[in-house]
Short mmCIF file of C-alpha atoms and ligand atoms in Angstrom, two decimals:
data_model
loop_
_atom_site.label_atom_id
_atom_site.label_comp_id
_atom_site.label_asym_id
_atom_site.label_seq_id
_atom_site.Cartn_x
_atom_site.Cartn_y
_atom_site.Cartn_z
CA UNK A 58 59.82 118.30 130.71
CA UNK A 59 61.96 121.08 128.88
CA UNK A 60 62.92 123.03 132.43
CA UNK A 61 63.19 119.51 134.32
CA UNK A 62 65.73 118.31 131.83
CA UNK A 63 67.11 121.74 131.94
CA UNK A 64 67.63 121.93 136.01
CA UNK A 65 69.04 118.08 135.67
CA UNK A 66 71.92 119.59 133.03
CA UNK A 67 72.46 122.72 135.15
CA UNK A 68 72.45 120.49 138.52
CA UNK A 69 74.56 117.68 137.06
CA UNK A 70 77.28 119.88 134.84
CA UNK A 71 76.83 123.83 136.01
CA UNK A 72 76.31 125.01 132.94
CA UNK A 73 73.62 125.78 130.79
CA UNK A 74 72.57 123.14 127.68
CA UNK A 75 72.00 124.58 123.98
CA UNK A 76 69.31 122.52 123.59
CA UNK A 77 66.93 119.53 124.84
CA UNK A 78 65.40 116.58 122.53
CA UNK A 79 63.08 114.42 123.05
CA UNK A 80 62.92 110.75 121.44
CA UNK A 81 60.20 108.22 122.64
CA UNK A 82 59.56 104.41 123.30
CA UNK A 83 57.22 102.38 120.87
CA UNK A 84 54.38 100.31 121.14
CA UNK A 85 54.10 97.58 118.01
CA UNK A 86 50.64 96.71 117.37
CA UNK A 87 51.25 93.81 115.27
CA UNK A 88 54.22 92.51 113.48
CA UNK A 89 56.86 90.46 115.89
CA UNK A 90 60.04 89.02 114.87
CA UNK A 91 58.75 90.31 110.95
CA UNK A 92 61.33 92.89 110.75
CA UNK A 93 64.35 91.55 110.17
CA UNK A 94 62.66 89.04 107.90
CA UNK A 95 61.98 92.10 105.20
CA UNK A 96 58.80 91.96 106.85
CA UNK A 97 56.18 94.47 108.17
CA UNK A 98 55.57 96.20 111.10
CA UNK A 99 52.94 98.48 112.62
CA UNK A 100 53.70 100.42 116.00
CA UNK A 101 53.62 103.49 117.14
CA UNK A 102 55.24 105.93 119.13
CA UNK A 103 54.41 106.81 123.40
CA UNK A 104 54.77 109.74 124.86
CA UNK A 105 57.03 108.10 127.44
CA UNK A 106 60.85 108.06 126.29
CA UNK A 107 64.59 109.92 126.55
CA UNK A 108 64.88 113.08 126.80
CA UNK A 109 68.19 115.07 126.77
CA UNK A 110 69.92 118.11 126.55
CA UNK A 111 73.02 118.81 125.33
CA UNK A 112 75.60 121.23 125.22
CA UNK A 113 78.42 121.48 122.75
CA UNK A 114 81.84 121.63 123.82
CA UNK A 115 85.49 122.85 121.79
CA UNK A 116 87.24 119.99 122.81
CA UNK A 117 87.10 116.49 121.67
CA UNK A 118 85.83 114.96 125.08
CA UNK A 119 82.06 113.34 125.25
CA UNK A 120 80.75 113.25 129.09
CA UNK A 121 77.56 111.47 129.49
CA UNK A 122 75.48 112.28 132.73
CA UNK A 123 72.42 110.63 133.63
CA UNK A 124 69.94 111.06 136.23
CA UNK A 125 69.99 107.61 137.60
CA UNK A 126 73.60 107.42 138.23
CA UNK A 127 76.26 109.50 140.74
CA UNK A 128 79.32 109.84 138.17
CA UNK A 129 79.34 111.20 134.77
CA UNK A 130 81.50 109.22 132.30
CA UNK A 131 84.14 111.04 129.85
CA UNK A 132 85.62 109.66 126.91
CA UNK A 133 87.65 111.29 123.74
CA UNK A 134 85.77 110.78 120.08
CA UNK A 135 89.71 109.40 119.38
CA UNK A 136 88.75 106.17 121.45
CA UNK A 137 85.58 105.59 119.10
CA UNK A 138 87.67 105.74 116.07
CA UNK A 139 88.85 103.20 114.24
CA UNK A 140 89.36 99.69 113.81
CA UNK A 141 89.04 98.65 117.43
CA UNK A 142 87.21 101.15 119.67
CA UNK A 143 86.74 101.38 123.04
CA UNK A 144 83.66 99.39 124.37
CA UNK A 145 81.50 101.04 126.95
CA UNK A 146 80.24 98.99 129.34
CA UNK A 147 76.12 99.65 130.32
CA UNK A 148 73.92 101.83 128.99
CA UNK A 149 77.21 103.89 128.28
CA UNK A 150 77.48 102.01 125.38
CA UNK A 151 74.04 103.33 123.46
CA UNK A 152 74.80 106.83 123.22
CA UNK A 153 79.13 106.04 122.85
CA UNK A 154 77.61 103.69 119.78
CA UNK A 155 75.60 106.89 118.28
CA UNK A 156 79.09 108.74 118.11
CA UNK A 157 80.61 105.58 116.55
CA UNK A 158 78.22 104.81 114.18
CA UNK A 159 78.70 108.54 113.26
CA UNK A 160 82.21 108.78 112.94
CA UNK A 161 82.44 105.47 110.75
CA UNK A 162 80.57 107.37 108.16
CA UNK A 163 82.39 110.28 108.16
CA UNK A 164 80.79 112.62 109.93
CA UNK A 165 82.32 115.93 112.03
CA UNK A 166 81.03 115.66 115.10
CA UNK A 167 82.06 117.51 118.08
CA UNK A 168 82.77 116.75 121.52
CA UNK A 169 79.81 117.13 123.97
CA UNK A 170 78.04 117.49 127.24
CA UNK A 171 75.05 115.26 127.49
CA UNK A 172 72.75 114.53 130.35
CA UNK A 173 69.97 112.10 129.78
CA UNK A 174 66.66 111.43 131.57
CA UNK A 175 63.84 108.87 131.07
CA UNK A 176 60.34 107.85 132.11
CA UNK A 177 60.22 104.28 130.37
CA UNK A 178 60.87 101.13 131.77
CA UNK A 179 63.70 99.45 130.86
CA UNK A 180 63.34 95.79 129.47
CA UNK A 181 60.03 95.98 129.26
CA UNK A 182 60.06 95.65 125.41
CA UNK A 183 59.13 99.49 124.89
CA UNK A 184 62.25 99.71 122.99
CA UNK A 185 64.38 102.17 125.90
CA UNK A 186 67.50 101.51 123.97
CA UNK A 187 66.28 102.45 120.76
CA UNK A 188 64.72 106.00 122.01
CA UNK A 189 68.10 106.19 124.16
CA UNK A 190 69.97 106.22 120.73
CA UNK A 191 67.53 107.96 118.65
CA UNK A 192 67.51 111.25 121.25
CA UNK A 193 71.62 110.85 121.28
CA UNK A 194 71.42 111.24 117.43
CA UNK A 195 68.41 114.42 117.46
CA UNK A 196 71.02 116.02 120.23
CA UNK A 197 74.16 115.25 118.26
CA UNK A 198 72.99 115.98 114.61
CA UNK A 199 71.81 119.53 115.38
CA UNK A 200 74.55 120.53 117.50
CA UNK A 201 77.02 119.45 115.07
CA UNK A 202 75.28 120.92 111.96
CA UNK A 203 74.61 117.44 110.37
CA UNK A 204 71.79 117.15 107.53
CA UNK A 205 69.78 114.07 108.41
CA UNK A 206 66.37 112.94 107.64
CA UNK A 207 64.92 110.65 110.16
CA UNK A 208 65.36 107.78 108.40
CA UNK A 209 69.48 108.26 107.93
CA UNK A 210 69.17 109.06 111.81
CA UNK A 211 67.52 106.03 112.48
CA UNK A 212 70.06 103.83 110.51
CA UNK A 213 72.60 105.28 112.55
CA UNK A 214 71.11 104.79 115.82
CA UNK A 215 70.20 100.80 114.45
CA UNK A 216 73.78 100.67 113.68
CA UNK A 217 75.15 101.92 116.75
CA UNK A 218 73.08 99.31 118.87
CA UNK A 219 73.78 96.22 115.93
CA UNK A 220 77.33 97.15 115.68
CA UNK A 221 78.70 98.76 118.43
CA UNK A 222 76.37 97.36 121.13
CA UNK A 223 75.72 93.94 120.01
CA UNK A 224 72.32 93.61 120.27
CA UNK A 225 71.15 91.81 116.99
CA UNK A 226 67.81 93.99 116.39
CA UNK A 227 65.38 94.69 113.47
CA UNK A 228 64.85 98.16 112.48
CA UNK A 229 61.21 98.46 114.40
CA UNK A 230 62.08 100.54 117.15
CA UNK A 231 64.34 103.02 115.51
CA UNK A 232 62.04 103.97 112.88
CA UNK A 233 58.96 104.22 115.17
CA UNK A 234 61.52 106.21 117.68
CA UNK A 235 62.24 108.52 114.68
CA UNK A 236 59.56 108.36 112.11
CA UNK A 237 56.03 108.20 113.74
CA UNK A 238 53.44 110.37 113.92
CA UNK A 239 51.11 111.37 116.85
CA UNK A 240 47.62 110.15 115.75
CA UNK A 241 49.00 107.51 113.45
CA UNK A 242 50.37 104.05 113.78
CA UNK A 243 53.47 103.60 111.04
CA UNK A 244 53.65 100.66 108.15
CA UNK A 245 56.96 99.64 108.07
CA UNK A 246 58.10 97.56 104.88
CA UNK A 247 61.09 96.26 105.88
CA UNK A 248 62.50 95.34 102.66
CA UNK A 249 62.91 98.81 101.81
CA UNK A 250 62.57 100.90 104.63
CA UNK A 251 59.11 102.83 102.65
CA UNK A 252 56.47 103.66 105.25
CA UNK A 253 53.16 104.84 105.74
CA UNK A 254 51.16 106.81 108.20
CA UNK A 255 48.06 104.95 109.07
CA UNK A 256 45.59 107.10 110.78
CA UNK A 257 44.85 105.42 114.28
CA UNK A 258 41.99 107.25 116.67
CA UNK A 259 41.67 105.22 119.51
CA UNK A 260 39.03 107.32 121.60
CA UNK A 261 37.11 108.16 118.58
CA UNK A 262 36.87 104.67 118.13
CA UNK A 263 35.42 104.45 121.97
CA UNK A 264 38.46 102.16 122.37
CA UNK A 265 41.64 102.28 124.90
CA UNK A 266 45.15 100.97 124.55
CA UNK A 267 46.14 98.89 127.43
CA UNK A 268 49.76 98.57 127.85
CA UNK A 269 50.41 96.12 131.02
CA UNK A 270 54.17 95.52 131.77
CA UNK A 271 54.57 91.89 133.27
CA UNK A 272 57.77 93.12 134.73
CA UNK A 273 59.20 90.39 133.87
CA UNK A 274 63.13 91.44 132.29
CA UNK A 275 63.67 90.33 128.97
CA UNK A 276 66.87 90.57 127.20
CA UNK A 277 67.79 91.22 123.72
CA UNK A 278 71.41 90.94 123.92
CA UNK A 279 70.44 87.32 125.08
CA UNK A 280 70.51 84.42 122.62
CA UNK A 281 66.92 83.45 122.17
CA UNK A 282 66.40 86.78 119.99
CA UNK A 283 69.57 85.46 117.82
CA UNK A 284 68.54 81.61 117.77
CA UNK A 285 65.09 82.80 116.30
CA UNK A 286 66.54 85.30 113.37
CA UNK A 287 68.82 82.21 113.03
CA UNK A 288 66.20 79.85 112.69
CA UNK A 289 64.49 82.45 109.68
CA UNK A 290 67.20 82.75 107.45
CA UNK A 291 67.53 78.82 107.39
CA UNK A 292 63.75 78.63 106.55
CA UNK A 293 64.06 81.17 104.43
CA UNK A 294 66.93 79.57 103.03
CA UNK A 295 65.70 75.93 102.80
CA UNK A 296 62.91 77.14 100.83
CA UNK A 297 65.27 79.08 98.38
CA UNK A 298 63.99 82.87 99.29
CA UNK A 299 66.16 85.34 100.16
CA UNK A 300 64.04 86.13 102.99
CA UNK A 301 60.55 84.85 104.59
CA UNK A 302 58.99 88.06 103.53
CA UNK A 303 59.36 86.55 99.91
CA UNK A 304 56.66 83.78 100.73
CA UNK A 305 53.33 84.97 100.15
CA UNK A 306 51.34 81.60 100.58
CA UNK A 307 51.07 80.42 103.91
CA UNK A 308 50.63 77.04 102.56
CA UNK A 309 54.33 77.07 101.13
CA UNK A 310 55.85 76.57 104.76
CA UNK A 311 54.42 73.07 104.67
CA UNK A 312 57.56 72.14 101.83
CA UNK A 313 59.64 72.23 105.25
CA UNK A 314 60.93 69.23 106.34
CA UNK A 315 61.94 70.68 109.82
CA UNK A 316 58.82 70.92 112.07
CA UNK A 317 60.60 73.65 114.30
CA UNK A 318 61.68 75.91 110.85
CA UNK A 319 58.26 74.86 109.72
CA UNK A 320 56.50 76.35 112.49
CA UNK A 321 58.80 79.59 112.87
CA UNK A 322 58.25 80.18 109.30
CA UNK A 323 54.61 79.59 109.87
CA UNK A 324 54.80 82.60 112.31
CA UNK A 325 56.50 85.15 109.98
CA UNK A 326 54.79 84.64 106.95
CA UNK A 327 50.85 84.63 108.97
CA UNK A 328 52.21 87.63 110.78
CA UNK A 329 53.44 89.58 107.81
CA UNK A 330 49.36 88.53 106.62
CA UNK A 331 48.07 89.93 109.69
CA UNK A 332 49.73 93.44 109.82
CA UNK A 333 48.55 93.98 106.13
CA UNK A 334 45.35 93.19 106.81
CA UNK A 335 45.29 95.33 110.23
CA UNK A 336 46.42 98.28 107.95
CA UNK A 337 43.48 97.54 105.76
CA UNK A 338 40.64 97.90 108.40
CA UNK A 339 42.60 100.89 110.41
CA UNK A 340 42.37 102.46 106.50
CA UNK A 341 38.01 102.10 107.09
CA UNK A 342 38.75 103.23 110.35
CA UNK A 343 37.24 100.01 112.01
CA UNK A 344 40.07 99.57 115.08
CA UNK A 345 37.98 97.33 116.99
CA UNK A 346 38.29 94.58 113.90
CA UNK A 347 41.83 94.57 114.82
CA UNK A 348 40.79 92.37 117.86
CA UNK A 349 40.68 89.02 116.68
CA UNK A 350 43.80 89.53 114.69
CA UNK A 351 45.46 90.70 117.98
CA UNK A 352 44.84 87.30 119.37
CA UNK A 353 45.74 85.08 116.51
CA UNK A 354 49.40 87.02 116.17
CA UNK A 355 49.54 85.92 120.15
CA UNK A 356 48.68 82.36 119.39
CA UNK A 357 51.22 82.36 116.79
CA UNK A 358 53.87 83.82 118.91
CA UNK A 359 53.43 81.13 121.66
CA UNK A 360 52.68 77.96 119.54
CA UNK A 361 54.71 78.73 116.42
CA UNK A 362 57.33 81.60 117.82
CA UNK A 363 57.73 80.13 121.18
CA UNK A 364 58.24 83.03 122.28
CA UNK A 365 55.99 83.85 125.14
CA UNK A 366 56.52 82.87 128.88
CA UNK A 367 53.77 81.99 131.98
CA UNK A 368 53.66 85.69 133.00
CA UNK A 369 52.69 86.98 129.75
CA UNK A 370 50.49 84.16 128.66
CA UNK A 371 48.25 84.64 131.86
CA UNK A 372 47.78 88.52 131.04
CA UNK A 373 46.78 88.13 127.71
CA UNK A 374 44.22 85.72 128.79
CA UNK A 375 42.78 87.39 132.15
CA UNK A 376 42.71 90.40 129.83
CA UNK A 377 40.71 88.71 127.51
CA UNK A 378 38.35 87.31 129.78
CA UNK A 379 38.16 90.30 131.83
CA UNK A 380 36.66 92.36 128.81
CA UNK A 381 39.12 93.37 126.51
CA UNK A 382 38.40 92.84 122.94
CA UNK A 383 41.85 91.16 122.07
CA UNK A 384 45.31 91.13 123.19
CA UNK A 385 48.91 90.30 122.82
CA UNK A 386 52.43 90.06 123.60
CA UNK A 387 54.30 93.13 122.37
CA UNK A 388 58.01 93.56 121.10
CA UNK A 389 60.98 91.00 121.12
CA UNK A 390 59.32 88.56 123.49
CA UNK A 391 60.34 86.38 126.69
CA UNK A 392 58.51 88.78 129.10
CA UNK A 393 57.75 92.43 128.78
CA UNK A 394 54.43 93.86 128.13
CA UNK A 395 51.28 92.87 126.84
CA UNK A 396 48.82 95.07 124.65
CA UNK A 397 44.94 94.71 125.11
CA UNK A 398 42.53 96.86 123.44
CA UNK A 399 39.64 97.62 125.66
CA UNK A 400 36.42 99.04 124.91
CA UNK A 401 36.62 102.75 126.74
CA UNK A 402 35.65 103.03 130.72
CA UNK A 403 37.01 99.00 130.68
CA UNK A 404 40.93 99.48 131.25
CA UNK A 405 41.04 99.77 134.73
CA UNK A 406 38.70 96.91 135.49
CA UNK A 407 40.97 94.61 132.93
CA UNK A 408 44.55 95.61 133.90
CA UNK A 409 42.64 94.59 137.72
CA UNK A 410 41.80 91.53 137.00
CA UNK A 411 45.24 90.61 135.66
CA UNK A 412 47.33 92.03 138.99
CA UNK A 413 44.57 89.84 140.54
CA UNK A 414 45.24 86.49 138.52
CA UNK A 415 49.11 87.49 138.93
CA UNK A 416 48.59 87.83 143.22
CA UNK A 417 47.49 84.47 143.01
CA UNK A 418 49.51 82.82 140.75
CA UNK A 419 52.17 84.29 142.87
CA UNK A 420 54.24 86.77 140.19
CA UNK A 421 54.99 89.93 141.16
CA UNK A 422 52.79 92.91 140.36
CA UNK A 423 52.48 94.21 137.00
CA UNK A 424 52.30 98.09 136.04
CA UNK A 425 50.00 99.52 133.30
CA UNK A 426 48.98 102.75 131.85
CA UNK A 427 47.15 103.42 128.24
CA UNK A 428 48.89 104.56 125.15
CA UNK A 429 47.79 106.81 122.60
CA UNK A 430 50.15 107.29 119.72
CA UNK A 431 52.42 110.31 119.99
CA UNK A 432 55.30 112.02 117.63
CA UNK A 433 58.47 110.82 117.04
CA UNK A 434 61.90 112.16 118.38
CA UNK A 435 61.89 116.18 117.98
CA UNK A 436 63.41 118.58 119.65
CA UNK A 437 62.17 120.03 122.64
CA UNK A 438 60.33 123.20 122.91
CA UNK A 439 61.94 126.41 124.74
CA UNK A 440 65.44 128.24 124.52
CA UNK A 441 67.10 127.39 121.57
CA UNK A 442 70.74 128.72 123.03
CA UNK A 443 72.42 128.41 126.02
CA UNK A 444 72.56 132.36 126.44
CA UNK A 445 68.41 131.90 126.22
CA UNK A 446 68.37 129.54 128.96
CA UNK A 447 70.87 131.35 131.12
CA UNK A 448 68.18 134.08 130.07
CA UNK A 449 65.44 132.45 131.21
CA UNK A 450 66.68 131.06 133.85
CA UNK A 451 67.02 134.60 135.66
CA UNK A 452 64.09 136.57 134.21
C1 GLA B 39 62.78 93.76 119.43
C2 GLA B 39 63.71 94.19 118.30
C3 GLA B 39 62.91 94.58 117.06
C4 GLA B 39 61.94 93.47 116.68
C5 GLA B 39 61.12 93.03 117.90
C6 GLA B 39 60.24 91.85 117.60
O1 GLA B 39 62.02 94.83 119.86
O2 GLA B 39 64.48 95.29 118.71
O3 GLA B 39 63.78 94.86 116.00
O4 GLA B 39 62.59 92.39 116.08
O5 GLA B 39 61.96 92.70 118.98
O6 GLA B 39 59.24 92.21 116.74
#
């Protein structure tokens, strides 16, 4: 990855980069729509993500290239200043929001030469945009001297896709993009950003991961994502808590006179229930109990969430009945990928059996690959200067 990234900056700008980073898409075991309720979380982070390199520059101009597209696109820092800045249109925006976000608070960054690369899907709820921002921010920070732990650089990167962006997210897939750990899946409290590695051995389990994309685009931007954070903070409201983490009993919901708030509520405080108690048994190291909790945070998500659509529902259950232990809908919801934890030798047989039931329901074929978790956004291996990699390049 290091020299391919390397040949993509030298192919695309002519010069050598001073560095390459690496920041990766997450998986979220359990915990949907919990996270911008104060809630919990539990994902972890894939080996698939963004990786960039980066080369500083003496001038104030930012050019962003990117392997999927012809043109680079320049900007000045001066048009991300202020009270009105410039708004880049595309995936522009992610990395020009970074250098916002970063500027609002102050800090001197310099201008820049970045090209990006990625092997995840986009849209398919493995959190591209997140990993886009958080390897913009590992790129920018070190080049421009800044001293931030991961979990200032993930703020930023939320902030650049909240604020500058527009897309009303939770702070899941910043913190897994900056904060996990290979070999553990991370606890996320929400109401105060503390975290925990929890240790999460998969093979030594004699389990597998499935990850099967539906391939069928959601969008966050979009309003369902909105309506439903919406539809939280009047539950949480209604029942006089500042948020629906604050409700312990699940039996409280039932003082809602709404059925719909009663049954989105219902979803955020079982699934804040569920993740605690999946952190419990991945504690005894007993994975496969996570199964039947796997399937009751899916029921939850498409009777009480209503968040689920015909693509993903038919996965989840062909995976089930094909073998897998339990399974569910993963990230924001209204397509994307399923999870389904497989006993090991099984994960080819399952993710069959879905394309299968997909054929002949007549969707389009779905893609799928297993997922281990893997280490948070670092920086690259290799030549830590440009004169190294010119170096290197000619040895
Ligand atoms: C998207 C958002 C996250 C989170 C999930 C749902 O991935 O970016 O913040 O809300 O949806 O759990």
């Amino acid at each position: 990855m290091p020299q391919q990234i390397t040949d993509q900056f030298r192919r695309l700008t002519g010069t050598y980069p001073d560095g390459a980073w690496f920041a990766p898409g997450r998986v979220n075991l359990i915990g949907e729509h919990t996270d911008y309720n104060d809630g919990f979380v539990l994902p972890f982070a894939l080996t698939s993500g963004i990786t960039v390199a980066a080369r500083r520059r003496e001038d104030e101009r930012l050019v962003f290239n990117s392997s999927s597209e012809s043109e680079p696109v320049t900007l000045d820092l001066a048009s991300l200043r202020g009270a009105a800045p410039e708004q880049f249109p595309g995936w522009y925006a992610y990395p020009a929001g970074v250098f916002w976000a970063l500027l609002r608070d102050g800090h001197p960054v310099h201008g820049m030469e970045l090209a990006f690369d990625s092997d995840l899907p986009v849209g398919a709820g493995l959190s591209s945009s997140a990993a886009l921002c958080c390897a913009t921010i590992a790129a920018v920070a070190e080049l421009s001297g800044l001293d931030l732990d991961p979990l200032q650089r993930a703020t930023i990167a939320r902030r650049a896709e909240n604020d500058y962006v527009g897309a009303p997210t939770g702070f899941m897939d910043q913190a897994a993009s900056t904060l996990c750990t290979a070999g553990h899946a991370l606890l996320l409290d929400c109401r105060d950003n503390s975290s925990e590695q929890v240790p999460l051995d998969l093979p030594g389990s004699g389990l597998e991961l499935l990850i099967l994309d539906t391939r069928t685009p959601h969008n966050l931007v979009d309003g369902a994502y909105a309506e439903r954070r919406r539809s939280c903070e009047r539950a949480a409201e209604a029942l006089g808590m500042r948020s629906l983490r604050e409700v312990d009993d699940p039996s409280a919901v039932a003082a809602l006179t709404d059925p719909l708030l009663r049954r989105r509520a219902r979803h955020v405080v079982t699934e804040n229930a569920r993740v605690l108690e999946s952190v419990g048994l991945l504690r005894e190291s007993r994975v496969a109990a996570l199964a039947p909790l796997l399937d009751a945070s899916h029921a939850s998500m498409r009777e009480d969430f209503e968040i689920t659509v015909p693509t993903v529902d038919l996965a989840v259950d062909t995976a089930r009945s094909a073998g897998a232990l339990g399974a569910r809908m993963t990230g924001g919801g209204f397509g994307g990928c399923i999870i389904a934890l497989c006993p090991v030798g099984s994960v080819e047989s399952v993710a069959r059996a879905v394309a299968d039931a997909f054929a002949d329901a007549g969707f389009g074929a779905p893609q799928w690959f297993t997922a281990e978790p893997a280490q948070g956004a670092h920086r690259l291996p290799g030549p830590t200067s440009r004169t190294e990699f010119h170096l290197a390049a000619h040895r």
